[in-house]
Structure formats: C-alpha cells, structure tokens
PDB file of C-alpha atoms and ligand atoms in Angstrom:
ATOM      1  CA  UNK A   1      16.054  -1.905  17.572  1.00  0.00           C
ATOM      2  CA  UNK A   2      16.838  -4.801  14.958  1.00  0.00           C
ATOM      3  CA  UNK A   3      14.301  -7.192  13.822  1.00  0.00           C
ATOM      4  CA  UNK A   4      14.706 -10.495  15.552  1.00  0.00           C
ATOM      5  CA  UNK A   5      14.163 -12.347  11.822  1.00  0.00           C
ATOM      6  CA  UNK A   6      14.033 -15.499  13.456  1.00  0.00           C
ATOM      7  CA  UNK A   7      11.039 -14.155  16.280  1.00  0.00           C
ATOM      8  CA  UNK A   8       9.178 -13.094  13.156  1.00  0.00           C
ATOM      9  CA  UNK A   9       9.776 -16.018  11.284  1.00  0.00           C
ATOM     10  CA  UNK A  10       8.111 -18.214  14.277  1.00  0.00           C
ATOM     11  CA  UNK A  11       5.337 -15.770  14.818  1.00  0.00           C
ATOM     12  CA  UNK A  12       4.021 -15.902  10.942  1.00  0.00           C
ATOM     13  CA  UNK A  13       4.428 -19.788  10.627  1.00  0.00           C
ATOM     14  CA  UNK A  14       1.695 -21.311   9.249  1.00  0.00           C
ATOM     15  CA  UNK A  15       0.153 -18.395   7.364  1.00  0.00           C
ATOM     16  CA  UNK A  16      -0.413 -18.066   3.960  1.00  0.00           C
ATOM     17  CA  UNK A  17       0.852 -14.556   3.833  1.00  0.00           C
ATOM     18  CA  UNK A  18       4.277 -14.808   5.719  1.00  0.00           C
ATOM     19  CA  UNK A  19       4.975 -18.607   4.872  1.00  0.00           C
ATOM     20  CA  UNK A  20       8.330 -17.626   4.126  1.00  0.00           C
ATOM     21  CA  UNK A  21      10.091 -14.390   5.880  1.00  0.00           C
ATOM     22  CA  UNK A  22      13.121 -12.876   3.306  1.00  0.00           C
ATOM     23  CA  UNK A  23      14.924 -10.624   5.679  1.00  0.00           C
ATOM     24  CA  UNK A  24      18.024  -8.238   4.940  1.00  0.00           C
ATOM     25  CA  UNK A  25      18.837  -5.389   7.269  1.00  0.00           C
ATOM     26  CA  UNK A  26      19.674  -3.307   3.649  1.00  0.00           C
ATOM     27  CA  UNK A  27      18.089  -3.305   0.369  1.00  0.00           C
ATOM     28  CA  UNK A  28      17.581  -0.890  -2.766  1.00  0.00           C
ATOM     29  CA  UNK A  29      14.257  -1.914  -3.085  1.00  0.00           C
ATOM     30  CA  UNK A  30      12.008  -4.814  -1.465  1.00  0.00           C
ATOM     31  CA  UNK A  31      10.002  -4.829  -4.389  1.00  0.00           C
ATOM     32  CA  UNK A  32      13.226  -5.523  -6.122  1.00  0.00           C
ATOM     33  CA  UNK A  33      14.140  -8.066  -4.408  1.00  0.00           C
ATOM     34  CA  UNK A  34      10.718  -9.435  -4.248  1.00  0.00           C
ATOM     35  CA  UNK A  35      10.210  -9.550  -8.041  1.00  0.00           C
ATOM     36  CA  UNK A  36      13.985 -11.868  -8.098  1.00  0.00           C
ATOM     37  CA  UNK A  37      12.239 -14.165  -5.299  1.00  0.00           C
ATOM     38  CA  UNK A  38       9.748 -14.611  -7.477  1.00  0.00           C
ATOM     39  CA  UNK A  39      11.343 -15.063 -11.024  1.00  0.00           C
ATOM     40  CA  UNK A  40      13.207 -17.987  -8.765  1.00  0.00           C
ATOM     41  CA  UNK A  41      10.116 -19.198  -7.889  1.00  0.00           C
ATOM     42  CA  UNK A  42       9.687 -18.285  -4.193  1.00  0.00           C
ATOM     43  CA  UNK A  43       6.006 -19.209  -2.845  1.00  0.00           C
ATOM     44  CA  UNK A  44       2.792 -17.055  -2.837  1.00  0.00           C
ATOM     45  CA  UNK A  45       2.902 -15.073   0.886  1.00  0.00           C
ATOM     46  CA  UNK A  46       6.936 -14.809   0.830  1.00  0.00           C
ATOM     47  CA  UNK A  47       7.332 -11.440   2.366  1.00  0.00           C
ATOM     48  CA  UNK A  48      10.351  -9.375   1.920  1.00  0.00           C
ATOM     49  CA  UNK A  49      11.483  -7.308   4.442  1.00  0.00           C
ATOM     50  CA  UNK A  50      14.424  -4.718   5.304  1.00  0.00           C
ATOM     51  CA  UNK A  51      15.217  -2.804   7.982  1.00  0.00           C
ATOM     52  CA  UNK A  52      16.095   0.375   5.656  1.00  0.00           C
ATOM     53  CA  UNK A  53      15.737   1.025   1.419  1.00  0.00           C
ATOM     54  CA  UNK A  54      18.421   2.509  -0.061  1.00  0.00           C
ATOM     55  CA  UNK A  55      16.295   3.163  -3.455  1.00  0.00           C
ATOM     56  CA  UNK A  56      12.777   2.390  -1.790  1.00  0.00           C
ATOM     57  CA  UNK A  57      10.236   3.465  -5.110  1.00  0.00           C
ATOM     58  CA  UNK A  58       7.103   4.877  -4.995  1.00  0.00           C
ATOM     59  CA  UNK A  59       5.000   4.929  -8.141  1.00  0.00           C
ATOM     60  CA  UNK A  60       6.445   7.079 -11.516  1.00  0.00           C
ATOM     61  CA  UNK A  61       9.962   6.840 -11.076  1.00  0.00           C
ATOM     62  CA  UNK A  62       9.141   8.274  -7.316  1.00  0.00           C
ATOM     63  CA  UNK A  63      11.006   7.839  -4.364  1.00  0.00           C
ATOM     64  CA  UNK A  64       9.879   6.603  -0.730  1.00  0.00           C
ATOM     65  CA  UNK A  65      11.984   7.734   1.785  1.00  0.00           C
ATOM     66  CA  UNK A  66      13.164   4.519   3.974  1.00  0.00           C
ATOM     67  CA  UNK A  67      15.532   5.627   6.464  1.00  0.00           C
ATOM     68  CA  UNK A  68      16.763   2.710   8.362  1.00  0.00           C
ATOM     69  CA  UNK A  69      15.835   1.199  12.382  1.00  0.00           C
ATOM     70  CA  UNK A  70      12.078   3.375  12.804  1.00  0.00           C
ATOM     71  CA  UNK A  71       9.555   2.024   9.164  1.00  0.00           C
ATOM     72  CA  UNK A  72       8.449  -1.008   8.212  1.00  0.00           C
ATOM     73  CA  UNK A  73       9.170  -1.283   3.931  1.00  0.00           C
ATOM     74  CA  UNK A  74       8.202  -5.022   3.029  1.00  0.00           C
ATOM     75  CA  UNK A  75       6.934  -6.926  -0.257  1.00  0.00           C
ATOM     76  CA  UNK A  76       4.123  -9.550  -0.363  1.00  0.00           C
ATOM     77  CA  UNK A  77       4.435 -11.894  -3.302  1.00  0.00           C
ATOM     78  CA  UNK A  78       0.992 -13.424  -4.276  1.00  0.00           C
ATOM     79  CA  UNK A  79       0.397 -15.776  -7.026  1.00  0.00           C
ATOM     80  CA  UNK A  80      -3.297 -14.723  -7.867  1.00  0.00           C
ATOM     81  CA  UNK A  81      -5.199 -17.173 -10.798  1.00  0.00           C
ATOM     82  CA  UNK A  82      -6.693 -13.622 -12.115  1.00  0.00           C
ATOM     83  CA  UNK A  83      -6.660 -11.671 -15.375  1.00  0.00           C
ATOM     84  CA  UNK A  84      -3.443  -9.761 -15.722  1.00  0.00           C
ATOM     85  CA  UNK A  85      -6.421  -6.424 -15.983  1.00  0.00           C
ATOM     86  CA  UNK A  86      -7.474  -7.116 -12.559  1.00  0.00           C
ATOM     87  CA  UNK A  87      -4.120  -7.007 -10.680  1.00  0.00           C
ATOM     88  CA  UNK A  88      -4.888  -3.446  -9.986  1.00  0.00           C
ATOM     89  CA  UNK A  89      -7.586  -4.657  -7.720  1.00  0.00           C
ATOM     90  CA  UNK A  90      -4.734  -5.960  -5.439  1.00  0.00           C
ATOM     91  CA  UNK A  91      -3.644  -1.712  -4.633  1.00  0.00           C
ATOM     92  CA  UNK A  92      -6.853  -1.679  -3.543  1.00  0.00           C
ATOM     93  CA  UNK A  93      -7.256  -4.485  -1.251  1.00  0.00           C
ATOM     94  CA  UNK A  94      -4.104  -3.793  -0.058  1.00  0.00           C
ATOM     95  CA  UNK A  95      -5.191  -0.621   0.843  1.00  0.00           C
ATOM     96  CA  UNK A  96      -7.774  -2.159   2.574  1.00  0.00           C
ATOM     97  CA  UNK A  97      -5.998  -4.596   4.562  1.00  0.00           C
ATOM     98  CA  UNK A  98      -3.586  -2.112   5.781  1.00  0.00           C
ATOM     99  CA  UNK A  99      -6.100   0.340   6.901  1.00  0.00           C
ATOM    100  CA  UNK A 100      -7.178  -2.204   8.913  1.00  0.00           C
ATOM    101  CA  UNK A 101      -4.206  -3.034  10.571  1.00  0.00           C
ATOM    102  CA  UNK A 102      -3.524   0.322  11.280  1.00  0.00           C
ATOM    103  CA  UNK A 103      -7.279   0.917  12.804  1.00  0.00           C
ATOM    104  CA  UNK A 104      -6.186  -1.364  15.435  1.00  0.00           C
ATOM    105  CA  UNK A 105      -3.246   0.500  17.076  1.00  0.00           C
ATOM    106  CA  UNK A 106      -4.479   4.083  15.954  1.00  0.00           C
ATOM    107  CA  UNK A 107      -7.786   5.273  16.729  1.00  0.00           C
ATOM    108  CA  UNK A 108      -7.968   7.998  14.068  1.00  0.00           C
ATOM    109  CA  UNK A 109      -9.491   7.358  10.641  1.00  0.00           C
ATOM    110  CA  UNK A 110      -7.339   5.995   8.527  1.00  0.00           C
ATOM    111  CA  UNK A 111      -8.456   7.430   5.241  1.00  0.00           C
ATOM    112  CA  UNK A 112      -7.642   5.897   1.592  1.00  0.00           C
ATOM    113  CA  UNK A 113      -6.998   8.082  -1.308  1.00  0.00           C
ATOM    114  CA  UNK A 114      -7.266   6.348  -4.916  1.00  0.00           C
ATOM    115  CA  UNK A 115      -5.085   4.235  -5.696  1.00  0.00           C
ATOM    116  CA  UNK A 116      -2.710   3.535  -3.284  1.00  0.00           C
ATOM    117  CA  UNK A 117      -2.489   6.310  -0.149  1.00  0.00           C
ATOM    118  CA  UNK A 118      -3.474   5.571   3.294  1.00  0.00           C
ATOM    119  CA  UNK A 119      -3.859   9.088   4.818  1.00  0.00           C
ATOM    120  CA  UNK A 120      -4.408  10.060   8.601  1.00  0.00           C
ATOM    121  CA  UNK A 121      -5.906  13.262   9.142  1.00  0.00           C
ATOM    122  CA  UNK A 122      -4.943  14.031   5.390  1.00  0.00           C
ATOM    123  CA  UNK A 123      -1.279  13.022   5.738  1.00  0.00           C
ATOM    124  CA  UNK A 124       0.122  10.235   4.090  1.00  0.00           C
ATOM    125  CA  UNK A 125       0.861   7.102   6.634  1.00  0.00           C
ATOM    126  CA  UNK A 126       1.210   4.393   4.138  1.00  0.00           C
ATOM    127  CA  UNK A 127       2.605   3.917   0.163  1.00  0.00           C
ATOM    128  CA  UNK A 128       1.573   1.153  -1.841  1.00  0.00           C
ATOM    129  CA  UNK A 129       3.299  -0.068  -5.079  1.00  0.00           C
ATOM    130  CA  UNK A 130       2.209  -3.063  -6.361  1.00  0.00           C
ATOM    131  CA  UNK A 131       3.954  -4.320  -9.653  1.00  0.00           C
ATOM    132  CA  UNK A 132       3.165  -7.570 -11.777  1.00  0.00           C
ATOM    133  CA  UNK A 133       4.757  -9.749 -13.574  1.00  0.00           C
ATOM    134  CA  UNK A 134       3.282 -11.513 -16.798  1.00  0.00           C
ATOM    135  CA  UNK A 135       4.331 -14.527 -18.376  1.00  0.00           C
ATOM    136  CA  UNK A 136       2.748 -15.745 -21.761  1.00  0.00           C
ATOM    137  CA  UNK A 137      -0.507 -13.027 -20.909  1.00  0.00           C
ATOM    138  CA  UNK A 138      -0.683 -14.389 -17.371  1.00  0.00           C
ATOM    139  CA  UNK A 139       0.054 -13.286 -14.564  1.00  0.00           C
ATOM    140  CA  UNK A 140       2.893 -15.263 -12.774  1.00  0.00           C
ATOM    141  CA  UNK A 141       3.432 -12.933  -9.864  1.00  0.00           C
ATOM    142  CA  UNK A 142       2.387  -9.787  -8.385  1.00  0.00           C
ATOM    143  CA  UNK A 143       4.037  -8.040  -5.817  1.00  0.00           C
ATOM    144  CA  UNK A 144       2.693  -6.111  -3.344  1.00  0.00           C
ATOM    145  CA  UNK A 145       4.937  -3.265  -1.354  1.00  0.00           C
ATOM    146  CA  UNK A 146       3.804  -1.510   1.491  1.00  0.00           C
ATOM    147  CA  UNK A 147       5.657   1.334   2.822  1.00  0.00           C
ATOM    148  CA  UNK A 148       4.499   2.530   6.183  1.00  0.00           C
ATOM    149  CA  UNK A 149       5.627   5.295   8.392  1.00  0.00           C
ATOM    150  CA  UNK A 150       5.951   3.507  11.691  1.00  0.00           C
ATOM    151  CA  UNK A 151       7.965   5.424  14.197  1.00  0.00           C
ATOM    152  CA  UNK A 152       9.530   8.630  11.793  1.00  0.00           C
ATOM    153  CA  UNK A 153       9.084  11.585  13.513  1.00  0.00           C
ATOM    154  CA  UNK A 154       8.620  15.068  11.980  1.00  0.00           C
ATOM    155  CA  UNK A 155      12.078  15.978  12.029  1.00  0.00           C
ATOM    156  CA  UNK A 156      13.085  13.408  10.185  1.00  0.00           C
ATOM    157  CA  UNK A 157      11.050  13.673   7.268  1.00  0.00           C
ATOM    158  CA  UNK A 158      12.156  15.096   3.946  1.00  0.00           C
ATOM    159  CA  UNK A 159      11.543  18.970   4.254  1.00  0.00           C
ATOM    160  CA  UNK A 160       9.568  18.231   0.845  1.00  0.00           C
ATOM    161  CA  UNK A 161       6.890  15.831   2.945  1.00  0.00           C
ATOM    162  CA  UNK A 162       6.852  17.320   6.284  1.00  0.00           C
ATOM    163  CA  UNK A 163       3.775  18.790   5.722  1.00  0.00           C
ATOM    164  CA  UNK A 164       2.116  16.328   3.610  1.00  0.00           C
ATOM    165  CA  UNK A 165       3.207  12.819   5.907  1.00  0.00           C
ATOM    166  CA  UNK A 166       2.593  11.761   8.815  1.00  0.00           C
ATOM    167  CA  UNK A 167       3.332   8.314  11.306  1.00  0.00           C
ATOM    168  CA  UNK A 168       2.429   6.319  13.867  1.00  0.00           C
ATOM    169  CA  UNK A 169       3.817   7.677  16.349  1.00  0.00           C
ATOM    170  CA  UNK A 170       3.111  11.376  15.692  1.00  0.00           C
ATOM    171  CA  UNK A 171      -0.660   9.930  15.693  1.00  0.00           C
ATOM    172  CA  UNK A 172      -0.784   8.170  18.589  1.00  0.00           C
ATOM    173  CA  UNK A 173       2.237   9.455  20.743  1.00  0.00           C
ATOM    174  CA  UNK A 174       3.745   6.676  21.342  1.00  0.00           C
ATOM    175  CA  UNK A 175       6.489   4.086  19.789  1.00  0.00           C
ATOM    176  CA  UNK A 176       4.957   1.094  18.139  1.00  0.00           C
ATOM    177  CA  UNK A 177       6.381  -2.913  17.730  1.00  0.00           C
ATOM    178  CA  UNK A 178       7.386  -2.803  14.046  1.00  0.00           C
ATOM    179  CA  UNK A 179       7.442  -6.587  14.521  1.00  0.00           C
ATOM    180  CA  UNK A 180       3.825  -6.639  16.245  1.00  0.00           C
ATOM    181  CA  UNK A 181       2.918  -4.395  13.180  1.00  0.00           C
ATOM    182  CA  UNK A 182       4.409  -6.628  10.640  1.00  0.00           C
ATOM    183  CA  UNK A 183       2.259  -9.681  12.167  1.00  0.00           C
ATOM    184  CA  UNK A 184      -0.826  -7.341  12.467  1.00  0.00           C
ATOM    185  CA  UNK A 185      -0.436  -6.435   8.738  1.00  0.00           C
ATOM    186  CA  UNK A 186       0.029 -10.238   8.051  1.00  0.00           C
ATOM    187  CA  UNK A 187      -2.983 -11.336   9.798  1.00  0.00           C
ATOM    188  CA  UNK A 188      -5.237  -8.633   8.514  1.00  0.00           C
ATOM    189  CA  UNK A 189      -3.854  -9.380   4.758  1.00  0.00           C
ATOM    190  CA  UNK A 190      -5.010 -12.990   4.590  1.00  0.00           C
ATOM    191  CA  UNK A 191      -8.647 -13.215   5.050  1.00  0.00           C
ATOM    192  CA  UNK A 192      -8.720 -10.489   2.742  1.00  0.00           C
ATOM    193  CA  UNK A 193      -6.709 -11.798  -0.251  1.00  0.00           C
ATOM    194  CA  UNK A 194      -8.965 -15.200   0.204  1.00  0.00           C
ATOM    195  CA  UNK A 195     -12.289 -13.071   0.099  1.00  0.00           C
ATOM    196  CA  UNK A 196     -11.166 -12.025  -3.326  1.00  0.00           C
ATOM    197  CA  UNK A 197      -9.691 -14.935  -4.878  1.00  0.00           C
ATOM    198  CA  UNK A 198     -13.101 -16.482  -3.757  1.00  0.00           C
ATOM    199  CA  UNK A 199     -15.702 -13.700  -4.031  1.00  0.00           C
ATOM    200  CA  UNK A 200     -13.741 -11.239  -6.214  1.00  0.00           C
ATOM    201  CA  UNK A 201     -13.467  -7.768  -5.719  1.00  0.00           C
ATOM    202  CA  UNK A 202     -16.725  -6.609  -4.708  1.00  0.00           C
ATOM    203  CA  UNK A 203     -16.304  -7.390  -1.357  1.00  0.00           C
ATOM    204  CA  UNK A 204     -13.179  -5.159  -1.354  1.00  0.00           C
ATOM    205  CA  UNK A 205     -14.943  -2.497  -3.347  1.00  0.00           C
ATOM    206  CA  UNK A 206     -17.109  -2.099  -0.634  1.00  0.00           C
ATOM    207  CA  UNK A 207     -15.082  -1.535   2.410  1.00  0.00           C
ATOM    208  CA  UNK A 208     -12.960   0.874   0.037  1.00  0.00           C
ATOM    209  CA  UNK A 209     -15.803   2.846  -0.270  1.00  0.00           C
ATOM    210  CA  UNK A 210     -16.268   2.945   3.105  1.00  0.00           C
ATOM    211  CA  UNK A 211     -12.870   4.225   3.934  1.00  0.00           C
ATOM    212  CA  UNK A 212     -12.427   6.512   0.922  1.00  0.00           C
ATOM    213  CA  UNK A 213     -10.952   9.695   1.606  1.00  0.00           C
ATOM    214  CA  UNK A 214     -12.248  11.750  -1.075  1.00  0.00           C
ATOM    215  CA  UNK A 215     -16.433  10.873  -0.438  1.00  0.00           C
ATOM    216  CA  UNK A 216     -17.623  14.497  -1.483  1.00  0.00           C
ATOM    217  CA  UNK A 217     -14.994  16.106  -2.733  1.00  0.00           C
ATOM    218  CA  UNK A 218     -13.430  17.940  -5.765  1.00  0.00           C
ATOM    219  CA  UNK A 219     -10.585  15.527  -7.607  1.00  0.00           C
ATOM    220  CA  UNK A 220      -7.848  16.644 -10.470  1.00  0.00           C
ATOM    221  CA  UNK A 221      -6.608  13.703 -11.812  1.00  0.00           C
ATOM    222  CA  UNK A 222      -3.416  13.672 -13.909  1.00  0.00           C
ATOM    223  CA  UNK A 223      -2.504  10.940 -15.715  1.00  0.00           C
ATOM    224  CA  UNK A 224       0.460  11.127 -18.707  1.00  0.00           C
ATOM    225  CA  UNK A 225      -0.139  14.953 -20.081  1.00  0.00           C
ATOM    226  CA  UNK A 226      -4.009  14.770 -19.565  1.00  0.00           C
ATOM    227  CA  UNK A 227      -5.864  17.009 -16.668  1.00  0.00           C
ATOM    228  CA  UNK A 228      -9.292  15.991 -15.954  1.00  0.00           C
ATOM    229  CA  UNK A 229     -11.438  17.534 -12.558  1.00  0.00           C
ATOM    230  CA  UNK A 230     -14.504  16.643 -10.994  1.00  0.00           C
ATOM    231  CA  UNK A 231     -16.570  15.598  -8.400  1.00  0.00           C
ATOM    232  CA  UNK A 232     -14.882  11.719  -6.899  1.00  0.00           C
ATOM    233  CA  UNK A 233     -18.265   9.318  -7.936  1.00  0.00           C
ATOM    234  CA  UNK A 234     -16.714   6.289  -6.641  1.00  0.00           C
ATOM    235  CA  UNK A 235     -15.022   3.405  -7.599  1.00  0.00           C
ATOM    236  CA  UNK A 236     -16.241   0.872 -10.099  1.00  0.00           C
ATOM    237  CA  UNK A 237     -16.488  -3.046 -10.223  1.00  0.00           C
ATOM    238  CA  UNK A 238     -12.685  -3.350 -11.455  1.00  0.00           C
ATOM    239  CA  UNK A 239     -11.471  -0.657  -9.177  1.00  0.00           C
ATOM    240  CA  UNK A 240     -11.384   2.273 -11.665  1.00  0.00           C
ATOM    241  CA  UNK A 241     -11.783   5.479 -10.377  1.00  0.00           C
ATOM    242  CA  UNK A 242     -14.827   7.589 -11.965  1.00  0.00           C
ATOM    243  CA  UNK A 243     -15.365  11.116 -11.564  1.00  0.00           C
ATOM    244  CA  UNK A 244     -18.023  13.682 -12.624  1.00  0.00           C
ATOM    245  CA  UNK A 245     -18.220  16.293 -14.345  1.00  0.00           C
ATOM    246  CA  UNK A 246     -20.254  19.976 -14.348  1.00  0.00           C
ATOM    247  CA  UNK A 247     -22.841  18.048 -16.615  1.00  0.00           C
ATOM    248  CA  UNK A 248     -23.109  15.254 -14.438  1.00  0.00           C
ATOM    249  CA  UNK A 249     -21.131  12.788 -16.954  1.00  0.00           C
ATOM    250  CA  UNK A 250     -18.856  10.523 -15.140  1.00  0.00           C
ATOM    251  CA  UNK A 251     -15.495   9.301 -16.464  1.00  0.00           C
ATOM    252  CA  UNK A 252     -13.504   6.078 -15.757  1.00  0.00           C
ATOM    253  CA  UNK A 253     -10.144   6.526 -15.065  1.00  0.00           C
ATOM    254  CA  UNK A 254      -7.694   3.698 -14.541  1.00  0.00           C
ATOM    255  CA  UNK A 255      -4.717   5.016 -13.863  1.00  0.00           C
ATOM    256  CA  UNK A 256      -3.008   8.389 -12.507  1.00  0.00           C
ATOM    257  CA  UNK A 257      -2.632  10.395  -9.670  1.00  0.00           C
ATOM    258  CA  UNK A 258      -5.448  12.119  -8.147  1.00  0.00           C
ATOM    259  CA  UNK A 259      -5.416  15.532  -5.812  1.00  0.00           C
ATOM    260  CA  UNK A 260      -8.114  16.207  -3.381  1.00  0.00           C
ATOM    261  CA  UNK A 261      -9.106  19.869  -4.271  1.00  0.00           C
ATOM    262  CA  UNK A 262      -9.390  22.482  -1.206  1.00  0.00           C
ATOM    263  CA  UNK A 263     -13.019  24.054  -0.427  1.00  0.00           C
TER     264      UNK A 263
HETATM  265  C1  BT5 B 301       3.715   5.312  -3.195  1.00  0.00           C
HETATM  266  O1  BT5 B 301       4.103   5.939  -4.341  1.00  0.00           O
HETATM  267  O2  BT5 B 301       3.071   5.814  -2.305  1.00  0.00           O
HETATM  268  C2  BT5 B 301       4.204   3.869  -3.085  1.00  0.00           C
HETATM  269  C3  BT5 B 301       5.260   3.716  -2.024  1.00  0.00           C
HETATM  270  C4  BT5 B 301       5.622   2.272  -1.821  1.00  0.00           C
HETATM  271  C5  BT5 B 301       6.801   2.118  -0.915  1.00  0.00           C
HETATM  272  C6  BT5 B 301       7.063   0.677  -0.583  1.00  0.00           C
HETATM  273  S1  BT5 B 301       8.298   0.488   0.619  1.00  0.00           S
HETATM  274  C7  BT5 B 301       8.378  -1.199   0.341  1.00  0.00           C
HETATM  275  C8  BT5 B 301       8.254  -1.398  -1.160  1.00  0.00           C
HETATM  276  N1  BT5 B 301       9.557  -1.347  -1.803  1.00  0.00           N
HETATM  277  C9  BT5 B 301       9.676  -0.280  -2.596  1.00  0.00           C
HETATM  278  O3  BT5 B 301      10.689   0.028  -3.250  1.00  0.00           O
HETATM  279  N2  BT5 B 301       8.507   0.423  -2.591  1.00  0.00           N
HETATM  280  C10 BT5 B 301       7.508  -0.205  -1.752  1.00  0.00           C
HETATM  281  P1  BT5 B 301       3.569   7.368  -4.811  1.00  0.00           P
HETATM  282  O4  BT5 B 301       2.081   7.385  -4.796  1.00  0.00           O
HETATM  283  O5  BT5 B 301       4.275   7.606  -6.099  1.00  0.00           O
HETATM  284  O6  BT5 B 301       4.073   8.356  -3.697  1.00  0.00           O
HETATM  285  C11 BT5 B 301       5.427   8.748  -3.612  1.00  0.00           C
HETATM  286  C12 BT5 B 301       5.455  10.138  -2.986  1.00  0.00           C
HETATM  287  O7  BT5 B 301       5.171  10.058  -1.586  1.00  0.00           O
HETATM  288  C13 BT5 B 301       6.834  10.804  -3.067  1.00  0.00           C
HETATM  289  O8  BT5 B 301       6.993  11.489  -4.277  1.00  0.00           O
HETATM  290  C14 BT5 B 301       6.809  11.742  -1.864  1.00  0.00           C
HETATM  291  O9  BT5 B 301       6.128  12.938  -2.171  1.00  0.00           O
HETATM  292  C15 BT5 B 301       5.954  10.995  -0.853  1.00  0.00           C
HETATM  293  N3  BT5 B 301       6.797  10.231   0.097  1.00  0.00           N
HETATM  294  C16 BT5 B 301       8.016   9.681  -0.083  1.00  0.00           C
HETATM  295  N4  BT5 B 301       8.420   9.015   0.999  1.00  0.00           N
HETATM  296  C17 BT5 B 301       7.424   9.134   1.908  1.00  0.00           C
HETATM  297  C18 BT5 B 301       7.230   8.647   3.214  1.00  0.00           C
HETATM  298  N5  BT5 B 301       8.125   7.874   3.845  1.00  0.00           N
HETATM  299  N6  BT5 B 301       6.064   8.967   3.839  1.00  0.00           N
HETATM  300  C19 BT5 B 301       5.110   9.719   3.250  1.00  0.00           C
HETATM  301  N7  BT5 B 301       5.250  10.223   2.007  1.00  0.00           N
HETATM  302  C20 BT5 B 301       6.386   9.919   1.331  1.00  0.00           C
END
C-alpha cells in the first residue's frame, strides 16, 4: 500500500517534528533531498519521506537497501542552536527516540549499538545517518535519516544482510502501519529533541546507556586504518564512545565503527 501523503500530513499537524510532510513515492536519497529542503530554507521538523530509495546511504560511502511499498526511509531536518561538535549527540538521541517508538509495537529489546544501530535480538532493525550542514562555523541544519526495516521479510533481504538484519514483522509476526509508525516515530522524536535543546545531552546519555547493546562486552573499533579493542566503558558527556583496555586505561573514541566481539 501507498502512503496517503495527505492522511499523514493531517495526522502530524501541529507538531514540531512533522510541521511540514515532503513526500515523493521515489528518491535517491531522503537525506538528499532533505539537505536541498534545507539549503532552501525549509523549517526545523520538515520530514522527508519516500516510499522507496534508489541510492538510500548508510554511513562511509555505504548503502541501505530501500526497496520500495514495505520500509519506512525518511529525513528529519532540525535547526539545533548547538556547537557544530555536538551534532553527533543528535545519532544518539535519535537512536533513542526510535528505540522508543519501536518498544511500543515490538515487545523485544530493542538494543542500540554505538553510534547509530538499533538491533533486535542482535540484528539490525534501524540505520541512522545524520549529516550537518555548517555555515560560517555554525550549524545551519542537521539532518537526521532514519532507515527502518518495517515489513521486509527475510527473503527479501540482500543475501549479504540476511543474517545480520532483521524487521518488524519477522519480530513480531505480523504487518505493521508504516503510516502509524511514521506518527509513532514523530511523537516519540519531539519531547526528546526539546529535552536536549533544554537540558542537553545528559538526559539522552542516560537512557542510551540504558539501552546499550554492548553493556559487558568485548568492542573492535575501526576507524580510518586504526584497530583499537577493548572492553565497551560507556559513553561520555558528548556522546563519545570510550573503551578499555587490558590495563584498565580507557580511550575516547569519536568516530568509527564498532563490532561486538563473540564470547
Ligand atoms: C546506517 O549506516 O546504518 C545508516 C542508514 C541510514 C539509512 C537512512 S534511510 C533514510 C535516510 N536516507 C538515506 O539515504 N539514508 C538514511 P551504516 O552504519 O553504514 O550501515 C550500513 C550497512 O548496513 C550496510 O553496509 C549493510 O551491511 C547494512 N544494511 C544495508 N541495508 C540494510 C537494511 N535495510 N537493513 C539492515 N541492514 C542494512
């Protein structure tokens, strides 16, 4: 089934996030798209959304797989009056946010793996990419993309993620709304983004914690050429991800791409 754009639109009026629905049955990219909104000066809370991604990114040059009439693939634009070094914080809260939205349609834990993974019995559910855009050392708009697996089903995953993703419905059992979804993620996104903007991030840090997927556990991190293992020690006030060493000594890292480690 299509999205009925004009449904949505009515069911998000008067929101913050969702002020303005930007629908297109086909795009590359939603963040693409979002990013032009923005440089044209669409609002804070526009939210791009397309029924399929013919170039839908993950992070690195990576791809997200978007096949068309089963996900939801959107972009949030915010307008945040933060440092341009805390827009990472927004993954995060993101992260957050989503998780939450997804709680309340799937009873399983809905795990999160630094930065930007929302995991379901270990499989990836949900991407997040969120890009920013400075002007003059500011930031003049971030934008926030959420990929999430709605109603895929095994089959139709990329032999290359079959094993490693997961959806909704394979959760649960059962087909989901994508438009219910949409308004769920919406809702659950506002009070959020305000507790930040008003009591910064440690709010946020906190229920990250709480959800973090790799609480105990053996990381490698890889970021550019550099390996670096250890034991996960958290998150820290600006979201950077510190791990441990044999000795005990515990690293910051900021960016990268972290594996859980088996046994
Ligand atoms: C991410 O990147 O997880 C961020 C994905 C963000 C996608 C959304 S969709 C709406 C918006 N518009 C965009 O163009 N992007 C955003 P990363 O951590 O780099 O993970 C990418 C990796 O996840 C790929 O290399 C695959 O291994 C795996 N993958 C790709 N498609 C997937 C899918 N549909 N479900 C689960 N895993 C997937």
């Amino acid at each position: 089934m299509q999205f009925d754009e004009k449904t949505l639109q009515s069911r998000l009026t008067g929101r913050r996030i969702g002020c303005r629905l930007h629908y297109e049955e086909t795009v590359d990219s939603t963040n693409r798209v979002a990013m032009e909104l923005a440089q044209g000066g669409a609002p804070e809370g526009t939210v791009v959304l397309a029924d399929r991604q013919t170039a839908g990114k993950g992070r690195l040059q990576r791809s997200w797989q978007s096949p068309a009439g089963c996900n939801l693939y959107l972009s949030v634009i915010l307008r945040p009056a933060i440092p341009p070094n805390d827009a990472a914080q927004i993954t995060l809260l993101a992260g957050v946010a989503v998780a939450e939205a997804i709680s309340a349609v799937c009873p399983e834990r809905v795990g999160i793996k630094w930065p930007n993974d929302l995991l379901i019995g270990g499989r990836k559910v949900c991407g997040i990419l969120t890009e920013s855009r400075t002007v003059a050392g500011g930031i003049d708009s971030v934008i926030v993309g959420i990929g999430l697996n709605v109603n895929m089903v095994k089959a139709d995953f990329d032999p290359a993620h079959r094993e490693t993703a997961t959806s909704l419905r394979e959760e649960t059992g059962r087909e989901h709304s994508r438009e219910d979804l949409l308004v769920l993620l919406c809702e659950r996104f506002e009070p959020w983004y305000e507790i930040f903007l008003h009591d910064g991030f440690a709010p946020v840090r906190e229920e990250w914690l709480a959800r973090a997927e790799m609480a105990g556990k053996r990381l490698r991190v890889l970021f550019r050429d550099e390996v670096r293992e250890g034991l996960f020690a958290g998150i820290d006030r600006d979201g950077a991800l510190l791990i441990a060493d044999e000795q005990g000594a515990v690293r910051r890292i900021t960016a990268g791409d972290a594996t859980i480690m088996k046994g």
